Amino acid sequence: MKDKEQGFLSSEKGQKMILMGFDGAMPYFVKRFSKEGKTPNTARLIKNGFFADAYSTPPCDTPTNWATIATGADTGVHGVTSFYIHIPGEPLDYGAQDEQRGRGQLSTYCNAEYLWDTADRAGKKCLIINYRGGWPTNMKNGIVINGDGKPVHYIGTSMRYVTPQFMRDEEQLCSVKFEKINNFEGNIKSYSSILRSEIRVESPYIEGGLTLKILIIDSEGKGYDRVFIGRLEDCCEEKQFLKIGGWTDWFEEEFKLLPGKKGKSTIYYIQVKPDSPNIKGFFRFMLKRLSPDGSEFQLFRTHIFTTLGWTYPAELGPELLKNLDLGKDFYPRVDKPLVDGALYWSVDEGREAGESLSKIDEDRMQANRLIKIIEYIQKTYGWDMCFFHFHLMDRINHHILGNLCPENPDYTESKSKESLQLYEIAYKLIDDFVGELMKRYLKKNTLFVYVSDHAAVPTWKYVRIAPALIKAGL
């Protein structure tokens, strides 16, 4: 132990623990990139702690093994038998129906006690973020964030409000036309005539909607440069006007759901069912484009989120949105082709704010969100144990691990090289994540646990046996 850094493997009383769950992280790559110096923070953990391979509990998938990690029980005890669990007495196809898909990732169907429930009874404060099986919770003193830092339910999709020349055949564009007004009742100074318009915040899920005003001003006599969005009675000072790239605060508005409508979930296995048609929606705007003559205008709006099913306790949701300035990375994502049907994972440095993200961009932002939330909860409420899950590596394994295997009929050296580079980028992202947490908590008597639920084997062909069984009457 003489060569260990101070702060690792402390046995002091009051020690905290943070379990960093990296779905699909493979021992081979963890060791390889650590030895090559590509992931120095992970290498520090290995050097100052210990490293061990482990067998996954069958079936070797996500819900089953995160349940095992969080309970210490095997599949036969906790009963989380993959994504589409079957409960005796139910029709065989019931677990695969839309309302039941993925219920193996809900704590409701786990028969073993979670470590955080045991700790909660012992008076420890636990923070659970994005952990498969962490929602809903039985804890009395703990905090749970359902999902990756974004609200898990929305009642309206994002929208871009643009001047007519930017209209395209897309559902998420809305045309805006402005008129000049020379007399404006308010304490607003503009060197040019104020431009005024209005926009609607509405969706197929809500009754009616909301009308907001837009004012554009020339604050310096150099052309139009600032925009106000909201109700005119709230338009009092120039500081409430956005510059290009600026964001509004969160709007918190009451909406009424249409009969039979419940909105949508951002996580497929979370079924949010509002218990009232009256529901609070949260959204914010970002000014994307404004020309000096006012002829070019683009305004981005986030989804209309609710905070239902997102946090425990429930009142924490609005608090996180407002106090952590969340929402600036809540953009839609697009997957772009890379190599023979794989997904585009590399960093898109040229992306403009408000544009679609590449997957690696989204995961980096997700990591930053989780760090902000972990730090905020620690400073505001405190935690003794923190459990979180991060899914990046599992998705990459599914899509490009086969590119590294020479037995793949479509294998090429260039494809293998490019895929390996993407693996390096992804493990570096995880390593940066680990490093940020170590900066904050390593010297605060905290035990770090880096764990994966399963690895992967390379594949390039899938055989679906269900059609054959159906055809045979089985």
Coordinates of C-alpha atoms in Angstrom, one line a residue:
M1 CA 0.0 0.0 0.0
K2 CA 3.0 2.3 0.1
D3 CA 2.7 3.3 -3.5
K4 CA -1.0 4.2 -3.2
E5 CA -2.0 7.8 -3.5
Q6 CA -3.5 9.4 -0.3
G7 CA -7.3 9.4 -0.4
F8 CA -7.8 6.0 -2.0
L9 CA -9.2 3.1 -0.1
S10 CA -9.8 5.2 3.0
S11 CA -11.3 3.4 6.0
E12 CA -12.3 6.4 8.0
K13 CA -15.7 6.7 9.6
G14 CA -18.3 8.5 7.5
Q15 CA -16.9 7.4 4.2
K16 CA -19.1 8.1 1.2
M17 CA -19.5 5.9 -1.9
I18 CA -20.1 6.7 -5.5
L19 CA -21.0 3.8 -7.8
M20 CA -20.3 4.7 -11.4
G21 CA -22.2 2.3 -13.6
F22 CA -20.9 2.3 -17.2
D23 CA -23.2 0.0 -19.2
G24 CA -21.3 -2.3 -21.6
A25 CA -17.8 -1.2 -20.6
M26 CA -15.5 -4.0 -21.5
P27 CA -12.5 -5.1 -19.3
Y28 CA -10.4 -5.5 -22.4
F29 CA -10.8 -1.8 -23.5
V30 CA -10.7 -0.5 -19.9
K31 CA -7.3 -2.1 -19.4
R32 CA -6.0 -1.4 -22.9
F33 CA -6.7 2.4 -22.9
S34 CA -5.5 2.7 -19.3
K35 CA -2.1 1.1 -20.2
E36 CA -1.8 3.2 -23.3
G37 CA -2.2 6.4 -21.3
K38 CA -5.4 7.3 -23.1
T39 CA -7.6 7.2 -19.9
P40 CA -5.4 8.5 -17.0
N41 CA -8.2 8.9 -14.5
T42 CA -9.3 5.3 -14.9
A43 CA -5.6 4.2 -14.7
R44 CA -5.4 6.0 -11.3
L45 CA -8.4 4.1 -10.0
I46 CA -6.8 0.8 -11.1
K47 CA -3.4 1.7 -9.7
N48 CA -4.7 2.8 -6.3
G49 CA -7.5 0.3 -5.9
F50 CA -8.0 -3.1 -7.5
F51 CA -9.3 -4.5 -10.8
A52 CA -11.3 -7.7 -11.3
D53 CA -13.2 -9.4 -14.1
A54 CA -16.6 -10.8 -13.3
Y55 CA -19.2 -13.1 -14.9
S56 CA -22.5 -11.5 -15.7
T57 CA -25.7 -13.1 -14.3
P58 CA -27.7 -14.8 -17.1
P59 CA -29.3 -13.5 -19.2
C60 CA -26.3 -11.2 -19.8
D61 CA -28.2 -8.0 -20.4
T62 CA -28.9 -4.6 -18.9
P63 CA -31.9 -5.0 -16.6
T64 CA -30.8 -8.3 -15.2
N65 CA -27.3 -7.4 -14.2
W66 CA -27.9 -3.9 -12.9
A67 CA -30.5 -5.5 -10.6
T68 CA -27.8 -8.0 -9.5
I69 CA -25.2 -5.2 -8.9
A70 CA -27.7 -3.1 -6.9
T71 CA -29.1 -6.1 -4.8
G72 CA -26.3 -8.7 -4.7
A73 CA -28.9 -11.3 -5.7
D74 CA -28.8 -13.5 -8.8
T75 CA -31.6 -13.7 -11.4
G76 CA -33.4 -16.5 -9.7
V77 CA -33.8 -14.4 -6.6
H78 CA -34.5 -10.9 -7.9
G79 CA -36.6 -12.1 -10.8
V80 CA -35.6 -9.4 -13.4
T81 CA -35.4 -11.8 -16.3
S82 CA -34.4 -9.4 -19.1
F83 CA -36.3 -6.5 -20.7
Y84 CA -39.6 -8.3 -21.4
I85 CA -40.2 -10.1 -18.1
H86 CA -43.0 -12.7 -17.9
I87 CA -45.0 -13.1 -14.7
P88 CA -46.7 -16.5 -14.2
G89 CA -50.4 -16.3 -15.0
E90 CA -50.1 -13.6 -17.6
P91 CA -50.6 -14.3 -21.3
L92 CA -47.2 -15.1 -22.9
D93 CA -47.2 -12.0 -25.1
Y94 CA -48.3 -9.6 -22.4
G95 CA -44.8 -8.5 -21.3
A96 CA -44.0 -7.5 -24.9
Q97 CA -46.9 -5.1 -25.3
D98 CA -46.3 -1.4 -25.6
E99 CA -47.5 -0.6 -22.1
Q100 CA -45.3 -3.3 -20.6
R101 CA -42.1 -3.1 -22.7
G102 CA -39.0 -2.7 -20.5
R103 CA -40.8 -3.1 -17.2
G104 CA -37.8 -5.2 -16.1
Q105 CA -36.1 -1.8 -15.7
L106 CA -38.6 -0.7 -13.0
S107 CA -38.0 -1.5 -9.3
T108 CA -41.6 -2.6 -9.1
Y109 CA -40.7 -6.0 -10.6
C110 CA -37.6 -6.7 -8.6
N111 CA -38.0 -9.2 -5.7
A112 CA -34.8 -8.5 -3.9
E113 CA -33.9 -5.5 -1.7
Y114 CA -31.8 -2.8 -3.2
L115 CA -28.6 -1.7 -1.4
W116 CA -29.9 1.9 -1.2
D117 CA -33.1 0.7 0.5
T118 CA -31.0 -1.0 3.2
A119 CA -28.8 2.1 3.5
D120 CA -31.9 4.3 3.7
R121 CA -33.2 2.3 6.6
A122 CA -29.8 2.7 8.3
G123 CA -30.1 6.5 8.1
K124 CA -27.9 7.0 5.1
K125 CA -28.8 9.5 2.4
C126 CA -28.7 8.0 -1.1
L127 CA -28.8 9.6 -4.5
I128 CA -29.9 7.5 -7.5
I129 CA -29.6 8.9 -11.0
N130 CA -30.6 7.1 -14.2
Y131 CA -30.1 3.7 -12.6
R132 CA -32.0 0.9 -14.2
G133 CA -34.4 -0.3 -11.6
G134 CA -34.0 2.8 -9.5
W135 CA -37.6 4.0 -10.2
P136 CA -40.0 4.1 -8.5
T137 CA -38.4 4.2 -5.1
N138 CA -39.3 3.0 -1.6
M139 CA -36.7 5.3 0.1
K140 CA -37.9 7.8 2.8
N141 CA -34.8 10.0 2.9
G142 CA -33.2 9.5 -0.5
I143 CA -33.3 11.3 -3.8
V144 CA -34.0 9.7 -7.2
I145 CA -33.6 11.3 -10.6
N146 CA -35.4 9.2 -13.2
G147 CA -33.5 9.4 -16.5
D148 CA -30.3 11.1 -17.7
G149 CA -31.0 14.5 -16.3
K150 CA -33.8 15.5 -18.7
P151 CA -37.5 15.4 -17.7
V152 CA -39.0 12.1 -18.8
H153 CA -42.4 13.4 -19.9
Y154 CA -43.5 16.1 -22.4
I155 CA -46.7 17.5 -23.8
G156 CA -45.3 19.2 -26.8
T157 CA -42.3 18.8 -29.1
S158 CA -39.7 21.4 -29.8
M159 CA -40.3 24.1 -32.4
R160 CA -38.4 26.6 -34.5
Y161 CA -40.1 29.9 -35.3
V162 CA -38.6 31.4 -38.4
T163 CA -39.2 34.2 -41.0
P164 CA -40.8 32.8 -44.2
Q165 CA -37.6 32.4 -46.3
F166 CA -36.5 29.7 -43.8
M167 CA -39.6 27.6 -44.1
R168 CA -39.1 24.0 -45.2
D169 CA -41.4 21.0 -45.4
E170 CA -40.9 20.1 -41.8
E171 CA -43.3 19.7 -39.0
Q172 CA -41.2 21.6 -36.5
L173 CA -41.1 24.9 -38.2
C174 CA -43.5 27.8 -37.8
S175 CA -43.6 30.9 -39.9
V176 CA -43.3 34.3 -38.2
K177 CA -44.0 37.8 -39.8
F178 CA -43.2 41.1 -38.1
E179 CA -44.7 44.5 -38.3
K180 CA -43.1 47.9 -37.4
I181 CA -44.5 49.9 -34.5
N182 CA -43.4 53.4 -33.9
N183 CA -45.3 54.0 -30.6
F184 CA -44.7 51.5 -27.9
E185 CA -46.0 52.0 -24.3
G186 CA -43.1 50.9 -22.2
N187 CA -39.7 51.9 -21.0
I188 CA -37.8 50.3 -23.9
K189 CA -35.3 52.2 -26.0
S190 CA -34.8 51.3 -29.7
Y191 CA -32.9 53.3 -32.3
S192 CA -35.1 51.8 -35.0
S193 CA -38.8 51.1 -35.1
I194 CA -39.6 48.2 -32.9
L195 CA -40.6 45.0 -34.7
R196 CA -43.5 43.1 -33.2
S197 CA -45.1 39.7 -33.8
E198 CA -46.6 36.8 -31.8
I199 CA -46.2 33.1 -31.6
R200 CA -48.3 30.2 -30.4
V201 CA -47.1 27.6 -28.0
E202 CA -49.3 24.6 -28.7
S203 CA -49.3 20.9 -29.5
P204 CA -51.6 18.0 -30.4
Y205 CA -51.8 17.0 -26.7
I206 CA -53.0 20.3 -25.2
E207 CA -56.2 22.2 -25.4
G208 CA -55.9 25.7 -26.9
G209 CA -52.3 26.8 -26.2
L210 CA -50.5 30.0 -25.2
T211 CA -49.9 33.2 -27.2
L212 CA -46.6 35.0 -26.5
K213 CA -45.4 38.3 -28.0
I214 CA -42.1 39.0 -29.7
L215 CA -40.4 42.4 -29.8
I216 CA -37.2 43.1 -31.7
I217 CA -35.2 46.2 -30.9
D218 CA -32.1 48.0 -32.1
S219 CA -30.4 48.7 -28.7
E220 CA -27.2 50.4 -30.0
G221 CA -28.1 52.0 -33.3
K222 CA -26.2 49.4 -35.3
G223 CA -29.1 47.3 -36.4
Y224 CA -31.6 45.0 -34.7
D225 CA -29.8 43.0 -32.1
R226 CA -32.1 42.0 -29.2
V227 CA -35.4 40.1 -28.9
F228 CA -38.0 39.8 -26.1
I229 CA -40.3 36.8 -25.9
G230 CA -43.2 36.7 -23.4
R231 CA -46.2 38.7 -22.2
L232 CA -45.9 42.4 -22.8
E233 CA -46.7 43.2 -19.2
D234 CA -43.4 41.4 -18.3
C235 CA -41.4 43.6 -20.8
C236 CA -39.9 46.2 -18.5
E237 CA -36.2 46.3 -18.9
E238 CA -33.6 45.9 -21.7
K239 CA -31.9 43.1 -19.7
Q240 CA -34.9 40.9 -20.5
F241 CA -34.0 41.0 -24.2
L242 CA -32.0 38.2 -25.7
K243 CA -28.9 38.5 -27.9
I244 CA -28.1 35.9 -30.5
G245 CA -27.3 32.6 -28.7
G246 CA -29.0 33.8 -25.5
W247 CA -31.6 31.8 -23.6
T248 CA -34.8 32.8 -21.8
D249 CA -35.5 31.5 -18.3
W250 CA -37.9 28.6 -18.0
F251 CA -41.5 29.4 -18.7
E252 CA -43.8 27.7 -16.3
E253 CA -47.3 27.6 -17.6
E254 CA -50.6 25.8 -16.8
F255 CA -52.0 23.7 -19.7
K256 CA -55.0 21.4 -20.1
L257 CA -54.6 18.1 -21.8
L258 CA -57.1 17.2 -24.5
P259 CA -59.5 14.3 -23.6
G260 CA -57.7 11.0 -24.0
K261 CA -54.2 12.6 -24.3
K262 CA -51.4 12.0 -21.8
G263 CA -48.3 13.3 -23.6
K264 CA -45.3 11.3 -24.4
S265 CA -42.3 9.8 -22.4
T266 CA -38.7 10.4 -23.3
I267 CA -37.9 6.9 -22.0
Y268 CA -39.7 4.0 -23.6
Y269 CA -40.1 2.0 -20.4
I270 CA -41.5 4.9 -18.4
Q271 CA -45.3 5.2 -18.8
V272 CA -46.3 8.6 -17.3
K273 CA -50.0 8.9 -16.8
P274 CA -51.1 12.3 -15.5
D275 CA -53.8 12.1 -12.8
S276 CA -55.3 15.4 -13.9
P277 CA -55.9 17.1 -17.2
N278 CA -54.5 20.3 -15.7
I279 CA -50.7 20.1 -16.0
K280 CA -47.7 22.4 -15.6
G281 CA -45.5 22.7 -18.7
F282 CA -41.9 24.0 -18.7
F283 CA -40.1 25.3 -21.8
R284 CA -37.6 27.9 -22.8
F285 CA -36.4 29.8 -25.9
M286 CA -33.0 30.4 -27.6
L287 CA -32.4 33.2 -30.2
K288 CA -30.7 31.4 -33.0
R289 CA -30.5 34.0 -35.7
L290 CA -31.3 37.7 -36.2
S291 CA -30.1 39.9 -39.1
P292 CA -29.4 43.7 -38.5
D293 CA -32.3 44.6 -40.8
G294 CA -34.6 42.2 -39.0
S295 CA -35.5 40.3 -42.1
E296 CA -33.9 37.0 -40.9
F297 CA -35.1 35.5 -37.7
Q298 CA -34.9 32.1 -36.1
L299 CA -36.0 31.2 -32.6
F300 CA -35.7 27.7 -31.0
R301 CA -38.1 26.4 -28.3
T302 CA -37.5 23.2 -26.3
H303 CA -40.1 20.5 -25.8
I304 CA -42.9 21.5 -23.4
F305 CA -41.7 19.3 -20.6
T306 CA -43.5 18.3 -17.4
T307 CA -41.8 17.2 -14.3
L308 CA -44.1 14.2 -13.8
G309 CA -42.3 10.9 -13.0
W310 CA -38.9 12.6 -13.1
T311 CA -37.7 13.1 -9.5
Y312 CA -38.4 11.9 -6.0
P313 CA -39.3 14.0 -4.2
A314 CA -41.5 15.5 -6.9
E315 CA -40.8 19.2 -6.0
L316 CA -37.2 18.7 -6.8
G317 CA -37.9 18.7 -10.6
P318 CA -38.7 22.4 -11.1
E319 CA -35.9 23.2 -8.7
L320 CA -33.3 21.4 -10.9
L321 CA -34.6 23.0 -14.1
K322 CA -34.3 26.5 -12.7
N323 CA -31.3 26.3 -10.4
L324 CA -29.1 24.3 -12.7
D325 CA -29.9 26.2 -15.9
L326 CA -30.9 22.9 -17.6
G327 CA -32.3 22.8 -21.1
K328 CA -29.6 24.2 -23.3
D329 CA -28.7 20.7 -24.5
F330 CA -32.3 19.4 -24.8
Y331 CA -32.1 19.2 -28.6
P332 CA -33.4 16.5 -30.9
R333 CA -30.7 14.1 -32.2
V334 CA -30.1 12.7 -35.6
D335 CA -28.1 9.6 -36.4
K336 CA -25.9 10.1 -39.5
P337 CA -24.5 7.2 -41.5
L338 CA -20.8 6.3 -40.9
V339 CA -19.7 2.9 -42.0
D340 CA -22.1 0.4 -43.7
G341 CA -25.1 1.3 -41.6
A342 CA -23.3 2.1 -38.3
L343 CA -24.2 5.3 -36.5
Y344 CA -22.2 8.5 -36.6
W345 CA -20.6 8.7 -33.2
S346 CA -17.7 11.2 -33.7
V347 CA -17.8 14.7 -32.3
D348 CA -19.4 17.3 -34.6
E349 CA -17.5 20.5 -33.6
G350 CA -19.2 22.5 -36.3
R351 CA -22.7 22.1 -35.0
E352 CA -24.6 25.3 -34.4
A353 CA -26.6 25.7 -31.2
G354 CA -30.1 24.3 -31.6
E355 CA -29.1 21.9 -34.4
S356 CA -29.3 18.2 -34.2
L357 CA -26.6 16.5 -32.1
S358 CA -24.4 13.6 -33.1
K359 CA -24.6 10.8 -30.5
I360 CA -21.2 11.5 -28.9
D361 CA -22.2 15.2 -28.4
E362 CA -25.3 14.1 -26.7
D363 CA -23.5 11.7 -24.4
R364 CA -20.9 14.3 -23.4
M365 CA -23.7 16.7 -22.5
Q366 CA -25.4 14.0 -20.6
A367 CA -22.3 13.4 -18.6
N368 CA -22.0 17.1 -17.8
R369 CA -25.7 17.2 -16.7
L370 CA -25.2 14.2 -14.4
I371 CA -22.1 15.9 -12.8
K372 CA -24.0 19.1 -12.3
I373 CA -26.9 17.3 -10.6
I374 CA -24.6 15.1 -8.4
E375 CA -22.8 18.2 -7.3
Y376 CA -25.9 20.3 -6.7
I377 CA -27.6 17.5 -4.6
Q378 CA -24.4 17.1 -2.5
K379 CA -24.1 20.8 -1.8
T380 CA -27.8 21.4 -1.2
Y381 CA -29.1 18.2 0.5
G382 CA -26.0 16.0 0.9
W383 CA -25.6 12.3 0.0
D384 CA -23.7 9.4 1.5
M385 CA -24.1 7.0 -1.4
C386 CA -24.5 7.8 -5.0
F387 CA -25.5 5.3 -7.8
F388 CA -25.7 6.3 -11.4
H389 CA -25.8 4.6 -14.8
F390 CA -24.3 5.8 -18.1
H391 CA -25.3 3.9 -21.3
L392 CA -22.8 5.0 -23.9
M393 CA -20.6 1.9 -24.4
D394 CA -23.4 -0.5 -24.7
R395 CA -24.8 1.3 -27.8
I396 CA -21.4 1.5 -29.4
N397 CA -20.8 -2.2 -28.8
H398 CA -24.1 -3.0 -30.5
H399 CA -23.3 -1.0 -33.6
I400 CA -19.6 -1.1 -34.3
L401 CA -17.9 -3.8 -32.3
G402 CA -18.3 -6.2 -35.3
N403 CA -16.2 -3.8 -37.4
L404 CA -13.1 -4.8 -35.3
C405 CA -13.5 -8.6 -36.0
P406 CA -11.6 -10.0 -39.1
E407 CA -14.1 -12.8 -39.3
N408 CA -16.7 -10.3 -40.3
P409 CA -17.5 -10.8 -44.0
D410 CA -17.6 -7.0 -44.4
Y411 CA -14.3 -6.4 -42.5
T412 CA -11.9 -3.8 -43.8
E413 CA -8.8 -2.4 -42.2
S414 CA -10.0 1.2 -42.7
K415 CA -13.4 0.4 -41.1
S416 CA -11.6 -1.3 -38.2
K417 CA -9.2 1.6 -37.7
E418 CA -12.0 4.2 -37.7
S419 CA -14.2 2.1 -35.3
L420 CA -11.3 1.7 -32.9
Q421 CA -10.8 5.5 -32.9
L422 CA -14.4 5.9 -32.0
Y423 CA -14.0 3.5 -29.1
E424 CA -11.1 5.5 -27.9
I425 CA -13.1 8.7 -28.1
A426 CA -15.9 7.1 -26.1
Y427 CA -13.7 5.7 -23.4
K428 CA -11.9 9.1 -23.1
L429 CA -15.4 10.6 -22.6
I430 CA -16.0 8.2 -19.7
D431 CA -12.6 8.9 -18.3
D432 CA -13.3 12.6 -18.4
F433 CA -16.5 11.9 -16.5
V434 CA -14.6 9.9 -13.9
G435 CA -12.0 12.6 -13.6
E436 CA -14.5 15.4 -12.9
L437 CA -16.0 13.3 -10.1
M438 CA -12.6 12.5 -8.7
K439 CA -11.7 16.2 -8.6
R440 CA -14.8 16.9 -6.5
Y441 CA -14.9 13.9 -4.2
L442 CA -11.6 12.0 -4.0
K443 CA -10.3 14.1 -1.1
K444 CA -13.6 13.9 0.7
N445 CA -13.3 10.3 2.0
T446 CA -15.2 8.8 -0.9
L447 CA -15.0 5.3 -2.2
F448 CA -15.1 5.1 -6.1
V449 CA -16.6 2.0 -7.7
Y450 CA -16.3 1.7 -11.5
V451 CA -18.5 -1.2 -12.6
S452 CA -20.1 -2.6 -15.8
D453 CA -23.1 -4.9 -16.1
H454 CA -21.8 -6.9 -19.1
A455 CA -19.4 -6.8 -22.0
A456 CA -20.2 -7.8 -25.6
V457 CA -19.3 -10.1 -28.5
P458 CA -19.0 -8.9 -32.1
T459 CA -21.9 -9.5 -34.3
W460 CA -22.8 -8.7 -37.9
K461 CA -25.9 -10.8 -38.5
Y462 CA -29.1 -11.3 -36.5
V463 CA -31.4 -14.3 -36.7
R464 CA -34.9 -13.7 -35.4
I465 CA -36.4 -17.1 -34.3
A466 CA -39.9 -15.7 -33.4
P467 CA -41.3 -15.9 -37.0
A468 CA -40.1 -19.5 -37.3
L469 CA -41.8 -20.4 -34.0
I470 CA -45.0 -18.6 -35.0
K471 CA -45.1 -20.4 -38.3
A472 CA -44.7 -23.7 -36.5
G473 CA -47.6 -22.9 -34.2
L474 CA -45.4 -22.5 -31.2

